[in-house]
Short mmCIF file of C-alpha atoms in Angstrom, two decimals:
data_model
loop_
_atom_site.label_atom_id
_atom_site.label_comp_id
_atom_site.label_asym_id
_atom_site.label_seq_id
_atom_site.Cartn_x
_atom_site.Cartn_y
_atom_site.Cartn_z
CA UNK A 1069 -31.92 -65.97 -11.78
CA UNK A 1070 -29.55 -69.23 -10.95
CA UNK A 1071 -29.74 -68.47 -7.29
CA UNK A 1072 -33.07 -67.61 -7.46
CA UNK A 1073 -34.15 -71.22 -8.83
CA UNK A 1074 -31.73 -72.66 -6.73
CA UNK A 1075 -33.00 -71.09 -3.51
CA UNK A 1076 -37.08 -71.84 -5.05
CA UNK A 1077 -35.71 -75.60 -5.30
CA UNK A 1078 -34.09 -75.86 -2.08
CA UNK A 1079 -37.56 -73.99 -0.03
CA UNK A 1080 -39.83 -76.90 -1.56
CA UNK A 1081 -37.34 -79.00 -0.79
CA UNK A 1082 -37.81 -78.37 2.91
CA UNK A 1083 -41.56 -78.16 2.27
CA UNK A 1084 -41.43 -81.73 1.33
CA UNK A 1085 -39.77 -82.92 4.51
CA UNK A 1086 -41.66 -81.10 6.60
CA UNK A 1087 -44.81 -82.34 4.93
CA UNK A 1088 -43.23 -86.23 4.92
CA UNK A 1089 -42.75 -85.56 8.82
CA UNK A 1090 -46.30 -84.17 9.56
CA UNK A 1091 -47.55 -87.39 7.51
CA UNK A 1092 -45.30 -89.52 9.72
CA UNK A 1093 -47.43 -88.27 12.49
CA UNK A 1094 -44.55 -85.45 13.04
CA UNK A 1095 -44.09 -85.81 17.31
CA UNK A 1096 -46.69 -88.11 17.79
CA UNK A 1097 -45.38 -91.38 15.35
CA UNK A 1098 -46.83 -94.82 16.41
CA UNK A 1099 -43.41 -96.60 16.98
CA UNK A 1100 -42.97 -93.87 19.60
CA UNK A 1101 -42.74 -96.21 22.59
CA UNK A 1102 -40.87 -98.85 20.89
CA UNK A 1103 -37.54 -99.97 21.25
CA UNK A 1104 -34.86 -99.73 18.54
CA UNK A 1105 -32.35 -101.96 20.05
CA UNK A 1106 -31.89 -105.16 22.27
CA UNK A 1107 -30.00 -103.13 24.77
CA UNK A 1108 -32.80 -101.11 25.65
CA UNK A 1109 -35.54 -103.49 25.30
CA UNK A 1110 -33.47 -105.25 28.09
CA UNK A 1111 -33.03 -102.46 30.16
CA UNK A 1112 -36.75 -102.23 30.26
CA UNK A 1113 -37.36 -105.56 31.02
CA UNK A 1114 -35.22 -105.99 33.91
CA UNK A 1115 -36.94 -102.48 35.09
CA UNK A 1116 -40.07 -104.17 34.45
CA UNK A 1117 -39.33 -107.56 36.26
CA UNK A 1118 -38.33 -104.93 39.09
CA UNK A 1119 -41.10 -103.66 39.39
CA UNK A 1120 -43.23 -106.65 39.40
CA UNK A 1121 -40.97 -107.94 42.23
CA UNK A 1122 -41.41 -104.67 44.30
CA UNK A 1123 -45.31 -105.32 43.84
CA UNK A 1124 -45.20 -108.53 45.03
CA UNK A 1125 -43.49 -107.61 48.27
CA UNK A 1126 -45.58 -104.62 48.71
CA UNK A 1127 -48.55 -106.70 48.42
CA UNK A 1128 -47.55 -109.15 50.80
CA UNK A 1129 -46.33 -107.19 53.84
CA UNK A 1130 -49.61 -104.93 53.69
CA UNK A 1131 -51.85 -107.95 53.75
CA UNK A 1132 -49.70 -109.24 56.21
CA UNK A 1133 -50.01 -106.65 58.45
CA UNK A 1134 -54.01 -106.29 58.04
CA UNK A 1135 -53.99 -109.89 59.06
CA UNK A 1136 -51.95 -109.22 62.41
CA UNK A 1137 -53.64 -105.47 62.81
CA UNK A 1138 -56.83 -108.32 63.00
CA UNK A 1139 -56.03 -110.62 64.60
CA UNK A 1140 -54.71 -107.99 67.57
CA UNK A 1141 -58.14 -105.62 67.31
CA UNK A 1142 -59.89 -108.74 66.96
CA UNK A 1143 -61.30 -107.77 63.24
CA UNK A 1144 -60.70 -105.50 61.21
CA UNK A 1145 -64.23 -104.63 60.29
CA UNK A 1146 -65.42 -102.82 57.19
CA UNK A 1147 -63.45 -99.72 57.89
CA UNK A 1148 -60.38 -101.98 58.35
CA UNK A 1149 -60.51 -103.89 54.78
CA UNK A 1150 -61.35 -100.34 53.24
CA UNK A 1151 -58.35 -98.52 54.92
CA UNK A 1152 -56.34 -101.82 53.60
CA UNK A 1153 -57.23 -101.70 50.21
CA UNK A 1154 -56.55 -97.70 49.95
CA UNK A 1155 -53.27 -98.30 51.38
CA UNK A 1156 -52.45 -101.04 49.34
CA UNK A 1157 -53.20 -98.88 46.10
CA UNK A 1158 -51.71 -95.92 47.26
CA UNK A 1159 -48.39 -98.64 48.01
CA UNK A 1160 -49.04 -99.98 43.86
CA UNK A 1161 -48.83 -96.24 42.66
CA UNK A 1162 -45.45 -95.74 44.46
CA UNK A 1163 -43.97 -98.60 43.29
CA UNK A 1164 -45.59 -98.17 40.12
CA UNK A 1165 -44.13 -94.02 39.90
CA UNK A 1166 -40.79 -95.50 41.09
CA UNK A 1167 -40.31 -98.51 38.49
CA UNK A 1168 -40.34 -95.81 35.66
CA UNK A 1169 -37.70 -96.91 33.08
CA UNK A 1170 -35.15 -93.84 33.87
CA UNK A 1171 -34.03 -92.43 30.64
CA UNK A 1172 -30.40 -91.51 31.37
CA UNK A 1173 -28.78 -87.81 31.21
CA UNK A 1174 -26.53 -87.09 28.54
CA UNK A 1175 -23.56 -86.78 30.65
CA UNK A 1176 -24.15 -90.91 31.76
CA UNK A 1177 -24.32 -92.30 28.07
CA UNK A 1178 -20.10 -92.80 28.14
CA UNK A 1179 -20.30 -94.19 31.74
CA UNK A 1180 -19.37 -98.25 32.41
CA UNK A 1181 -18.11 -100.27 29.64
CA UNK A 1182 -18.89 -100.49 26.34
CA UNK A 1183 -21.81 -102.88 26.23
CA UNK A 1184 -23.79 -100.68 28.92
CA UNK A 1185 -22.99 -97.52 27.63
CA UNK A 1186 -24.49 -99.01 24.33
CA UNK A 1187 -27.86 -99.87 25.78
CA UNK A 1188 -27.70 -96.81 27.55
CA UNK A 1189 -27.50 -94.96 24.32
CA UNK A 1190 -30.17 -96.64 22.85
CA UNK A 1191 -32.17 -96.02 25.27
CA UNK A 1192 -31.72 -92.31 25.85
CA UNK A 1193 -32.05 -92.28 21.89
CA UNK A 1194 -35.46 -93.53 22.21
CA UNK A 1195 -36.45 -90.56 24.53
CA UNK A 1196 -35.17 -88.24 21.46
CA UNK A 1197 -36.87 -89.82 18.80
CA UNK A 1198 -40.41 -87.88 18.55
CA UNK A 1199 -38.56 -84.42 18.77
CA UNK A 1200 -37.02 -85.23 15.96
CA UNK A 1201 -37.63 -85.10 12.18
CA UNK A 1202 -39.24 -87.89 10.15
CA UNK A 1203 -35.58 -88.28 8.59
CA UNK A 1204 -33.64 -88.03 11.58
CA UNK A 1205 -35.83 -90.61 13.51
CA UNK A 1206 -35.65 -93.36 10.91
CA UNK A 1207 -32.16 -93.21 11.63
CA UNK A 1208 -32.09 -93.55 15.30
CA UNK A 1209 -33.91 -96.84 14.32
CA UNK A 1210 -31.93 -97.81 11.81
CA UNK A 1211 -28.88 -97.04 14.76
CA UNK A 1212 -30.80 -99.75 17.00
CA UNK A 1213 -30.05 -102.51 14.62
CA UNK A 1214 -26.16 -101.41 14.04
CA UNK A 1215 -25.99 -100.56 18.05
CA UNK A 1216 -27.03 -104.06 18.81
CA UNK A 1217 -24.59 -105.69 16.44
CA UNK A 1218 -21.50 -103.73 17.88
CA UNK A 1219 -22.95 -104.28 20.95
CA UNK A 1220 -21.89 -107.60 20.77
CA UNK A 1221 -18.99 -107.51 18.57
CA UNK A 1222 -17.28 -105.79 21.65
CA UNK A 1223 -18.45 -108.30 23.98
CA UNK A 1224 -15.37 -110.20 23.03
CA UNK A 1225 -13.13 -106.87 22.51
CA UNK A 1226 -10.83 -105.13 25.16
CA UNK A 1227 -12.11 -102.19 26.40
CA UNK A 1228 -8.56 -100.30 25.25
CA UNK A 1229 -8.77 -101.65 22.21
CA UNK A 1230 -9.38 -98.42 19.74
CA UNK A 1231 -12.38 -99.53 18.13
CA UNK A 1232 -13.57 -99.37 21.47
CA UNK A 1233 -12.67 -95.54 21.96
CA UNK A 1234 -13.46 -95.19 18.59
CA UNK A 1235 -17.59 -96.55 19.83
CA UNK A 1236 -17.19 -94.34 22.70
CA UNK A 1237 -16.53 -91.23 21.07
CA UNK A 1238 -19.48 -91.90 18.02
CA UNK A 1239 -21.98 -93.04 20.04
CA UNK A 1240 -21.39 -91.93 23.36
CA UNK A 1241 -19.91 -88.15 22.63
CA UNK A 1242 -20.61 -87.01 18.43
CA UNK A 1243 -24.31 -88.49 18.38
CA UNK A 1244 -25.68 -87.07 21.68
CA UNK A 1245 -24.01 -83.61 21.19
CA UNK A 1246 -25.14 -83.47 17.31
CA UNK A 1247 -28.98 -84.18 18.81
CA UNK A 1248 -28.68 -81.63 21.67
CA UNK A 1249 -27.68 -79.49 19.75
CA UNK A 1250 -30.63 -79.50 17.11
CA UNK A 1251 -33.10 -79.49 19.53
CA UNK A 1252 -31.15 -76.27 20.86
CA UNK A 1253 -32.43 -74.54 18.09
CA UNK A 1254 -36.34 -73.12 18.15
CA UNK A 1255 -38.28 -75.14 15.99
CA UNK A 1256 -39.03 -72.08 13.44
CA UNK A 1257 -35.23 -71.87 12.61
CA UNK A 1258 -34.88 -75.69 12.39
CA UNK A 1259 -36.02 -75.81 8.48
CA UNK A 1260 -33.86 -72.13 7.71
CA UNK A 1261 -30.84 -72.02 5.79
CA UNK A 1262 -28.47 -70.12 7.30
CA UNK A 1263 -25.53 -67.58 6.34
CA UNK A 1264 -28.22 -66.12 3.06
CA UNK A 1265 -26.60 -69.03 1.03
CA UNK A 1266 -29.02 -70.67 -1.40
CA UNK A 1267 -26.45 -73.83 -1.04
CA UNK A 1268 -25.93 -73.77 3.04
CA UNK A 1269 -28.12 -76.90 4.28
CA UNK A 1270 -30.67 -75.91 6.83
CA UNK A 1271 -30.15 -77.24 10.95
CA UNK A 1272 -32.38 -80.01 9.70
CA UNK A 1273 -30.21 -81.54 6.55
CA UNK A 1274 -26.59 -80.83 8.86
CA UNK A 1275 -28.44 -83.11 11.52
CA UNK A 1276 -29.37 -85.19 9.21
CA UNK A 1277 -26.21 -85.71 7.08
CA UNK A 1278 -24.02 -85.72 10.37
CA UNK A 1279 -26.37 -88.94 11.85
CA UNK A 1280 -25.63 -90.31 7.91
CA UNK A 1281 -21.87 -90.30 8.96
CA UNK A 1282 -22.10 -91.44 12.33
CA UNK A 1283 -23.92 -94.47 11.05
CA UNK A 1284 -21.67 -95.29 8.45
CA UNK A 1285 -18.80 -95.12 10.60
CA UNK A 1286 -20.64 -97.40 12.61
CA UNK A 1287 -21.08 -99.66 10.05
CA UNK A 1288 -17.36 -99.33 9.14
CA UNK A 1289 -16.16 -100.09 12.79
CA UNK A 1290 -19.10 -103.41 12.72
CA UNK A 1291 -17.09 -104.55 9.26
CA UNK A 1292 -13.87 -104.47 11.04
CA UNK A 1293 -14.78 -105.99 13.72
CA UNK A 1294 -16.36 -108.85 11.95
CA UNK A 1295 -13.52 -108.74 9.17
CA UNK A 1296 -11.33 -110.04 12.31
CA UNK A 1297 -13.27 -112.61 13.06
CA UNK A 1298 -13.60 -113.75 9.78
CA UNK A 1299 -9.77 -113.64 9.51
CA UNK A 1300 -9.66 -116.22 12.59
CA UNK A 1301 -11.98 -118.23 11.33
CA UNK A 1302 -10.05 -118.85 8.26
CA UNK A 1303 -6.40 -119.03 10.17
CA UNK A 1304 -8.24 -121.92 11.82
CA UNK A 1305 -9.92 -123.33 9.37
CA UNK A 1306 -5.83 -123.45 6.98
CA UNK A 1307 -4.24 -124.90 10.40
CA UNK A 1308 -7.01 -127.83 10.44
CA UNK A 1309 -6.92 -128.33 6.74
CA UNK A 1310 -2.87 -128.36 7.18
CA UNK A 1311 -3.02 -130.53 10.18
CA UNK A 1312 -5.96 -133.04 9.40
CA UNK A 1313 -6.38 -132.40 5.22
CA UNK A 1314 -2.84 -133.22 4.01
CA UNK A 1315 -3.24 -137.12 4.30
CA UNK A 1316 -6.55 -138.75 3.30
CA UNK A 1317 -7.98 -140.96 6.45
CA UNK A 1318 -8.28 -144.30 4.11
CA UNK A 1319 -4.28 -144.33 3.23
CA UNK A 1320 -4.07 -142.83 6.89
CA UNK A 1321 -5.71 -145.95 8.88
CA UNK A 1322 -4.39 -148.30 6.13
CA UNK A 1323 -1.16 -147.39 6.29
CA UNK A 1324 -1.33 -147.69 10.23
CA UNK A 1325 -2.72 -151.05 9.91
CA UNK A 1326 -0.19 -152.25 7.69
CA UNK A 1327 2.70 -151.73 9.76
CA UNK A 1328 1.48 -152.48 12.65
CA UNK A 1329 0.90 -155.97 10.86
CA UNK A 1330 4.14 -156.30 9.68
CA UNK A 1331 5.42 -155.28 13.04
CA UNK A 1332 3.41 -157.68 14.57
CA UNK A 1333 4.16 -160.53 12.74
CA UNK A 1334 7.92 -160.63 12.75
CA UNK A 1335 8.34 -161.89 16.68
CA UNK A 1336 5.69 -164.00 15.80
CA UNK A 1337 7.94 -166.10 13.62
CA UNK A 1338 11.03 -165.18 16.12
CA UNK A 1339 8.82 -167.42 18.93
CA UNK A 1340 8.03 -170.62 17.26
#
């Protein structure tokens, strides 16, 4: 009877985050084209500045070469500004196709230093989002936030230091293999326990739980990172209070002043 409740519990359990996920608008959620991070907002925008360039030079060397196509044929005539336009479309929908943000493969994520392979990550996170369930995706956005703090954290980090490998294996190796391998699994078994234990976690809560870790380890390597910055600030801050904070400035200057008087005045009296 134990296991029996226990299994009943767990099954509307699952009911409750699928129905939570449909609600969320399950595949289909509105933030589904936003980014979660600076790194790839900025990825996008230099794609999209790229692509705006490409336009511009497009544009220009077709209606260049209608103008010297006229001025050789001696006008281009109706047929002439028609065939220019269609080409010049046609030349915007290539450009167009080929300044697609490219969401990069799995096997890229660890590639370049730290800071790229962090927007990189984001970014390829983004792409996984909607297949993902309402749980799981919260996190990836929560991830953004953390991904963009580290990401500049190790701006000012060695890239052998081992909080760097430490980044590199979380976010670049355990996070992408965890999601690959969920969506691995058909969709019907996703929501399953498995092994005919009422108290084995379904695909759904291990994906979950694992992304809990990875984030908190995140967190963990953020804290130290900051905790040593925090520790330099306040070796600083004792060497300037030892240095500068010992003597007050009043008895400093006056005490200046007042041999420099006395030190003055003495040839003084020497001369008359």
């Amino acid at each position: 009877m134990g296991d029996l409740t226990s299994n009943s519990d767990r099954l509307i359990q699952e009911a409750r985050i699928v129905r939570d996920d449909n609600r969320a608008g399950g595949r289909h959620r509105r933030n589904i084209g936003a980014s979660i991070g600076a790194g790839s907002a900025a990825l996008k925008r230099k794609a999209f500045l790229k692509t705006i360039r490409n336009l511009s030079i497009v544009t220009l060397m077709v209606l260049v070469g209608a103008i010297v196509v006229g001025m050789v044929i001696n006008g281009l005539g109706f047929g002439g500004i028609v065939t220019t336009a269609l080409v010049l479309l046609a030349a915007w929908l290539a450009v167009g196709m080929l300044g697609k943000v490219k969401i990069p493969k799995r096997a890229e994520l660890n590639k370049g230093n730290v800071q790229q392979m962090v927007g990189r990550t984001e970014l390829w996170l983004e792409a996984q989002r909607p297949a993902l369930p309402a749980p799981a995706a919260d996190l990836v956005t929560d991830m953004g936030v953390q991904l963009d703090t580290l990401g500049l954290q190790l701006e000012k980090v060695d890239q052998n230091h081992p909080a760097a490998h430490k980044v590199r294996k979380l976010v670049g190796e355990d996070l992408p293999e965890m999601i690959d391998g969920y969506r691995s699994i058909p969709e019907t078994m996703r929501y399953e326990q498995q092994g005919g234990s009422s108290d084995t976690l379904s695909p759904t809560h291990k994906l979950v739980k694992g992304m809990e870790l990875i984030r908190d380890e995140i967190n963990s390597v953020n804290r130290q990172l900051a905790q040593g910055s925090i520790d330099d600030l306040s070796i600083r801050t004792r060497y300037l209070d030892y240095k500068y904070g010992a003597t007050p400035v009043d008895d400093h200057v006056g005490g200046h002043s007042n041999g420099d008087t006395t030190s003055l005045s003495s040839p003084a009296k020497g001369t008359s």
